[in-house]
PDB file of C-alpha atoms in Angstrom:
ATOM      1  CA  UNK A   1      17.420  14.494   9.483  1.00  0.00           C
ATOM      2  CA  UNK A   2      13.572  14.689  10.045  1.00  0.00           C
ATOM      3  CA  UNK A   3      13.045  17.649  10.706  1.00  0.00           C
ATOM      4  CA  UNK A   4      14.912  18.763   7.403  1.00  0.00           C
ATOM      5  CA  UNK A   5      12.525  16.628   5.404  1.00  0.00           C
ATOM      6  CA  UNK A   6       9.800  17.393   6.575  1.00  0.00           C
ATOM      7  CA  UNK A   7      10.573  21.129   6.119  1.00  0.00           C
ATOM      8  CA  UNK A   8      11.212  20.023   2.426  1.00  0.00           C
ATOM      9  CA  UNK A   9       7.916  18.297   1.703  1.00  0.00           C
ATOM     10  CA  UNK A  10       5.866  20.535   3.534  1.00  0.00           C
ATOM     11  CA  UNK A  11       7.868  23.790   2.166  1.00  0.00           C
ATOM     12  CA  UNK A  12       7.082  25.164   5.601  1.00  0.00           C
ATOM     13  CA  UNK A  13       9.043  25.987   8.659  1.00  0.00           C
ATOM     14  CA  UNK A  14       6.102  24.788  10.407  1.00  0.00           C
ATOM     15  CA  UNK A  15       6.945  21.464  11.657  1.00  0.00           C
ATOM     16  CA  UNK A  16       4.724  18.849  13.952  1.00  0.00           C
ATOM     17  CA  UNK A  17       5.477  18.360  17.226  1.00  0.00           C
ATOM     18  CA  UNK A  18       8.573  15.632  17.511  1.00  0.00           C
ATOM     19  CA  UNK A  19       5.861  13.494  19.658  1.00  0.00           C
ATOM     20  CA  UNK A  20       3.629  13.303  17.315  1.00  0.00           C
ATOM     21  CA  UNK A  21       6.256  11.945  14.688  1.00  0.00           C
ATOM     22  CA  UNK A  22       7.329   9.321  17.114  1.00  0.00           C
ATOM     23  CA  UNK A  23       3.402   9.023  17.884  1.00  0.00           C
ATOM     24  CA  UNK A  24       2.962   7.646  14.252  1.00  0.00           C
ATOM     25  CA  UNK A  25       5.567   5.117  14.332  1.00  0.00           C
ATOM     26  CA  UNK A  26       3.967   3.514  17.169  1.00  0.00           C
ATOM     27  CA  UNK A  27       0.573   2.810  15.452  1.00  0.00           C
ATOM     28  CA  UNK A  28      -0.761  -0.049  14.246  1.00  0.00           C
ATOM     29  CA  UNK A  29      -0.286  -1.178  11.030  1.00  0.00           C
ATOM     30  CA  UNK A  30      -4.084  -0.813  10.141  1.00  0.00           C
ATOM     31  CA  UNK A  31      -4.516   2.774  11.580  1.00  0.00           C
ATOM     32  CA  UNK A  32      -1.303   3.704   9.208  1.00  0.00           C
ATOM     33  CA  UNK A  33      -3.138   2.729   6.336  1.00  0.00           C
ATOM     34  CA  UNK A  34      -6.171   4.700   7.578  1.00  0.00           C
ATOM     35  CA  UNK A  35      -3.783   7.959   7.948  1.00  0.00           C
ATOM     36  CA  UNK A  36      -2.460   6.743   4.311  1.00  0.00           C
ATOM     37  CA  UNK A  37      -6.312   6.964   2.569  1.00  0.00           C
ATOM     38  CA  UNK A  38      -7.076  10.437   4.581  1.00  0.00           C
ATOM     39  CA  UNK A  39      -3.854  11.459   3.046  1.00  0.00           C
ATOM     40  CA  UNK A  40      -4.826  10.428  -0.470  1.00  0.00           C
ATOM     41  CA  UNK A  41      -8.625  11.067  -0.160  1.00  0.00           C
ATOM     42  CA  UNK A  42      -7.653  14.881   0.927  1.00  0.00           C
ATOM     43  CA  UNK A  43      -4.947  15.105  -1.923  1.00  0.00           C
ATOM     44  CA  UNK A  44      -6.149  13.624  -4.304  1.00  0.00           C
ATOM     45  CA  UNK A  45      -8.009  16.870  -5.753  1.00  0.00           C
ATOM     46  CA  UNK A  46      -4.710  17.920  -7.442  1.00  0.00           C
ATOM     47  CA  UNK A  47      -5.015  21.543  -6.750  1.00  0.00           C
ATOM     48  CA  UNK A  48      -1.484  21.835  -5.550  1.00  0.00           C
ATOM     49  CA  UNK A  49       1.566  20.774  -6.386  1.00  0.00           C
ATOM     50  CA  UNK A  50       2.265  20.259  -2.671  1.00  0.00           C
ATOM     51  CA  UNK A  51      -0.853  17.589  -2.550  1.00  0.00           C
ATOM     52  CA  UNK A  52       0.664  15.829  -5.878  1.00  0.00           C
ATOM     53  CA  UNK A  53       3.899  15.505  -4.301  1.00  0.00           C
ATOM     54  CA  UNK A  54       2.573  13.774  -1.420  1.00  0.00           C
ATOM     55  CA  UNK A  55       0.682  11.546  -3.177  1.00  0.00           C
ATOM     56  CA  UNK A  56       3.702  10.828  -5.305  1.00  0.00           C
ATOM     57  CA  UNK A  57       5.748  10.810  -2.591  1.00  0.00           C
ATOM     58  CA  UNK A  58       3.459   7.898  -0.407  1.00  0.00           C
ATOM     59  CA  UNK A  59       2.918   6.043  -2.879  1.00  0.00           C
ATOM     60  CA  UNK A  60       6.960   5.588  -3.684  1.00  0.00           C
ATOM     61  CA  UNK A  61       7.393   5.057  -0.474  1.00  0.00           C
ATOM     62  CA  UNK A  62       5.018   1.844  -0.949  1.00  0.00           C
ATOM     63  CA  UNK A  63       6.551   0.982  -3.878  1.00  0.00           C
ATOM     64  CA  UNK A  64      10.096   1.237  -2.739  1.00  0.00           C
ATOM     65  CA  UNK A  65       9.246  -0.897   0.601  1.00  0.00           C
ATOM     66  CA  UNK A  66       7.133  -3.710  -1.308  1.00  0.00           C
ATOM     67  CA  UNK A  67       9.683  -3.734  -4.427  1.00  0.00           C
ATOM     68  CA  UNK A  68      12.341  -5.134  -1.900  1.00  0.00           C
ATOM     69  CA  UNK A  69      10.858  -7.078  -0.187  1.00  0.00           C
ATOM     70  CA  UNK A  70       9.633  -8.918  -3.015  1.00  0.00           C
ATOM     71  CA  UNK A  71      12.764  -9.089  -4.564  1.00  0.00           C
ATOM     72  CA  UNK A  72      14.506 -10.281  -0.632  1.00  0.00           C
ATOM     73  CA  UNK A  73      11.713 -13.383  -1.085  1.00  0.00           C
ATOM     74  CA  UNK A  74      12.413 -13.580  -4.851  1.00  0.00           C
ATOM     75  CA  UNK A  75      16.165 -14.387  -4.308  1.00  0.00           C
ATOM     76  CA  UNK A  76      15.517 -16.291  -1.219  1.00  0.00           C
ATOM     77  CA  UNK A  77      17.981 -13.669   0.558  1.00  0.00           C
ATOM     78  CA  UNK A  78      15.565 -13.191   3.596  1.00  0.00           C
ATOM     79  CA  UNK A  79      13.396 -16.090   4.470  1.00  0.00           C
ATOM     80  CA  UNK A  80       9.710 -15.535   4.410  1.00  0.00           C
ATOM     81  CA  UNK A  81       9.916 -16.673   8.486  1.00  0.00           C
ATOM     82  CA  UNK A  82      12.514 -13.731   8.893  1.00  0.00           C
ATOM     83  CA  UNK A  83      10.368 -11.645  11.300  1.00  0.00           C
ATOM     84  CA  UNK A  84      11.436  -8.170   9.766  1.00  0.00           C
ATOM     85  CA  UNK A  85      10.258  -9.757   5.899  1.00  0.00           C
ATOM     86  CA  UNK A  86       6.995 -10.746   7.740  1.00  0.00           C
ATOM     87  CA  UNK A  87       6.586  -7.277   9.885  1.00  0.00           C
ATOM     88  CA  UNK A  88       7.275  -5.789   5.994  1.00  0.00           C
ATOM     89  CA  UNK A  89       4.811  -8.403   4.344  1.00  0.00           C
ATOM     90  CA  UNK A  90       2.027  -6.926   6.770  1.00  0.00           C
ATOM     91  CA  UNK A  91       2.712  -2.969   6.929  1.00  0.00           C
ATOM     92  CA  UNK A  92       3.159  -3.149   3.248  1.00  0.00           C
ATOM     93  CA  UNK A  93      -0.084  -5.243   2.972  1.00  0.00           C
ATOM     94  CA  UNK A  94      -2.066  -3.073   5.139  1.00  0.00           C
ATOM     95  CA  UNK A  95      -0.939   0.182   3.030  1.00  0.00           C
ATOM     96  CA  UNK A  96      -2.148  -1.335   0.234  1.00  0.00           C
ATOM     97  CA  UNK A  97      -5.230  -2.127   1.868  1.00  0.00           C
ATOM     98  CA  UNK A  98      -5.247   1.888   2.869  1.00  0.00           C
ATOM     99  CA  UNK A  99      -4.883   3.020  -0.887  1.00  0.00           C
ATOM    100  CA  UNK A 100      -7.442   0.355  -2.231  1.00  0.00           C
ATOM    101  CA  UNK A 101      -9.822   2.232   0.571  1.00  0.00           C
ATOM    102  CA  UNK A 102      -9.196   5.832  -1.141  1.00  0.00           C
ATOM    103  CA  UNK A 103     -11.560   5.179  -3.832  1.00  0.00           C
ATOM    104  CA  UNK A 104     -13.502   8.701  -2.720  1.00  0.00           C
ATOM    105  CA  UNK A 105     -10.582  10.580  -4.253  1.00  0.00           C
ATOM    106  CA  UNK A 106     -10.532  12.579  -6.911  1.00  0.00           C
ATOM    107  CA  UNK A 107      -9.465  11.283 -10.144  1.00  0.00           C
ATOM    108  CA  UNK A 108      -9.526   7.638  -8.978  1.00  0.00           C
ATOM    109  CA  UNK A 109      -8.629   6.323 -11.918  1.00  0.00           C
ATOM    110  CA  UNK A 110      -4.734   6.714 -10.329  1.00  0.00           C
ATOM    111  CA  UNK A 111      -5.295   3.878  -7.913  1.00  0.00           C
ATOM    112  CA  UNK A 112      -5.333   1.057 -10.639  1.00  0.00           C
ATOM    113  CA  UNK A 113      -2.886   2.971 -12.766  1.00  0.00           C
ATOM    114  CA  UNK A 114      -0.343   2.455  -9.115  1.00  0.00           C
ATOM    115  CA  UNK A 115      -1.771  -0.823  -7.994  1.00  0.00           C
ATOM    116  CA  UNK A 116      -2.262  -3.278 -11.495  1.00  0.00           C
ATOM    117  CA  UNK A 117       1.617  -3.809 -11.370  1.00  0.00           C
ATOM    118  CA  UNK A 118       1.826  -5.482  -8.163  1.00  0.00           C
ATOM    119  CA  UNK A 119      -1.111  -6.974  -8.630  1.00  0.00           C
ATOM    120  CA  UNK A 120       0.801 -10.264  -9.347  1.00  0.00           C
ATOM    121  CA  UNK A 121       3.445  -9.870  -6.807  1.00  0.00           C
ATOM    122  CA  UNK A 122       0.678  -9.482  -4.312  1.00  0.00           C
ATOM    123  CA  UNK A 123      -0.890 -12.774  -4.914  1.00  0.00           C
ATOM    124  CA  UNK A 124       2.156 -14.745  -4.644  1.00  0.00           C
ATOM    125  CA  UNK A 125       2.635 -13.521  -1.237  1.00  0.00           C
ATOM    126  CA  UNK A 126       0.475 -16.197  -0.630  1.00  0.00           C
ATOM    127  CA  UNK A 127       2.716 -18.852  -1.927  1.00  0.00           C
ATOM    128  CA  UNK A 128       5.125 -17.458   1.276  1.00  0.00           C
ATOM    129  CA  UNK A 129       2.732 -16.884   3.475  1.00  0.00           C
ATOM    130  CA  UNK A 130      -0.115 -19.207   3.541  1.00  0.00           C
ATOM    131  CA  UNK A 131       0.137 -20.541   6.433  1.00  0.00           C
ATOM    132  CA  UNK A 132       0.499 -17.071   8.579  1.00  0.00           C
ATOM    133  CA  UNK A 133      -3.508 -15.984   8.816  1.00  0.00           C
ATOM    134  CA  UNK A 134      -2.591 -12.817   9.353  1.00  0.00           C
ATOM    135  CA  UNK A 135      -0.849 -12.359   6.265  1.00  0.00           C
ATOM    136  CA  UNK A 136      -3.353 -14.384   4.543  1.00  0.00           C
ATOM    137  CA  UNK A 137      -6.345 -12.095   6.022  1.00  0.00           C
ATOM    138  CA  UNK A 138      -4.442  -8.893   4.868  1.00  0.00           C
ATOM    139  CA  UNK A 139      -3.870 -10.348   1.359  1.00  0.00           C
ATOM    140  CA  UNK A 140      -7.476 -11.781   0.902  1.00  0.00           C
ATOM    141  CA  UNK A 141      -8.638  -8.206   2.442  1.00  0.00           C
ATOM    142  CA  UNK A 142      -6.695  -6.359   0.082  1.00  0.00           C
ATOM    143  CA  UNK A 143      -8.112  -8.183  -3.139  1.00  0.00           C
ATOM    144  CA  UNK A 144     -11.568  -7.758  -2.020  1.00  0.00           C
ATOM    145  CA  UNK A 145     -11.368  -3.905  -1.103  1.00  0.00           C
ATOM    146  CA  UNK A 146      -9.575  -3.488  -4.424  1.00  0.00           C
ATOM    147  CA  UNK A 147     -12.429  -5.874  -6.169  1.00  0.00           C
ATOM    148  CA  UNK A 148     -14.863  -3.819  -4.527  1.00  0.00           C
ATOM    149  CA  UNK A 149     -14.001  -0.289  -5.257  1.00  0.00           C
ATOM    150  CA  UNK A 150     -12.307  -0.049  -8.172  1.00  0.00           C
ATOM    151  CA  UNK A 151     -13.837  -2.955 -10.745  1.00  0.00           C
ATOM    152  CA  UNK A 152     -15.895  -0.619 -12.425  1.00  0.00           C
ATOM    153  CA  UNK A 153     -12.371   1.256 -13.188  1.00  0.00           C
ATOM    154  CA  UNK A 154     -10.507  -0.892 -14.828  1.00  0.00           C
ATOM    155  CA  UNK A 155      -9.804  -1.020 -18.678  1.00  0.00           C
ATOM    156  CA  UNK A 156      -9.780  -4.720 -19.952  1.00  0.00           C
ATOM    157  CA  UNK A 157      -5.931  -5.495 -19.267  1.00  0.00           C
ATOM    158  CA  UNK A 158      -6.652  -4.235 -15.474  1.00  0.00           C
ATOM    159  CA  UNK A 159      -9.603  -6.586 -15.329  1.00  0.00           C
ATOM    160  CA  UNK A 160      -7.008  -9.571 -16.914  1.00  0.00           C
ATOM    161  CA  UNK A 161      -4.122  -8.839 -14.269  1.00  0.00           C
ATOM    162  CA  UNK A 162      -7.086  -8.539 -11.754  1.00  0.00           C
ATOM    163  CA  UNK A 163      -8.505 -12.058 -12.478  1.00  0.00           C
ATOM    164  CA  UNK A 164      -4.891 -13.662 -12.653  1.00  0.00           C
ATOM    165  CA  UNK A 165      -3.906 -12.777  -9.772  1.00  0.00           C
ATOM    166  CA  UNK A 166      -7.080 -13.640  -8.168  1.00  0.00           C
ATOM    167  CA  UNK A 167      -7.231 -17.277  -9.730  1.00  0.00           C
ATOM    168  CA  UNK A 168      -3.403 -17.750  -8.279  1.00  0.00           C
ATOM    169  CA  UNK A 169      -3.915 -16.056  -5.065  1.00  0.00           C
ATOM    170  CA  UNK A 170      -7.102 -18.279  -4.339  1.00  0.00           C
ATOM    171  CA  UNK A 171      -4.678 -21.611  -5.577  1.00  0.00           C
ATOM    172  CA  UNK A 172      -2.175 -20.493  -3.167  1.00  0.00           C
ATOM    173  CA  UNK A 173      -4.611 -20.267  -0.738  1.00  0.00           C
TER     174      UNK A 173
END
């Protein structure tokens, strides 16, 4: 039930309007990931235990999403033409692109820690994808954001899984 888990993340009886809920599932992809950064940029000072959680708690939910739908492509159980594995490709794309836009948080240094492991997985959605642009423009968005922000960040086996995944997401491309 919603409601119920909402109530448990929130430890509040407090709850947002059911419209607004429904509201949010209706967005575009893009303004998702713009929610998703707020969420992380205002979190991400770690004063709470509540603001933790939800961190924790989005990026799982990114992790979770992405994770099977690699593996659906991986074992060629879903087609990469399958309309829901391309709807995923993009919302999970675009919520990447939301947490490589939170580099204002506190304690940035999270981002890469969440973000170098798919790193590779990432890229090689262009070996599916290359000929849908607006995969291609989420995935070439993504890398650049990430690039952009959080370079500086990275320890030297970042940088490497960085400039991998670059070199085989530009051959795919």
């Amino acid at each position: 039930d919603m409601a119920a888990s909402i109530r448990q993340r929130t430890n509040k009886d407090a709850l947002p309007r059911e419209e607004l809920i429904a509201g949010y599932h209706r967005l575009p992809y893009r303004d998702k990931a713009r929610v998703l950064t707020a969420i992380l940029v205002a979190c991400g000072d770690g004063r709470s235990d509540g603001a933790e959680s939800m961190i924790t708690n989005a990026l799982k939910a990114i992790h979770d999403e992405f994770t099977g739908l690699v593996q659906a492509l991986a074992s060629k159980t879903v087609p990469a033409d399958n309309v829901d594995a391309r709807e995923t490709a993009c919302l999970c794309l675009e919520l990447f692109c939301g947490v490589a836009q939170a580099s204002e948080m506190t304690k940035p240094e999270r981002i890469p820690l969440f973000v170098t492991t798919y790193l590779p997985q990432l890229s090689g959605l262009m070996g599916f994808y290359s000929d849908d642009l607006t995969v291609c423009e989420a995935i070439l968005r993504f890398f650049r954001d990430y690039t952009a922000y959080f370079l500086e960040l990275l320890d030297r086996s970042q940088s490497l899984v960085l400039f991998r995944s670059s070199a085989v997401l530009l051959k795919s491309y």
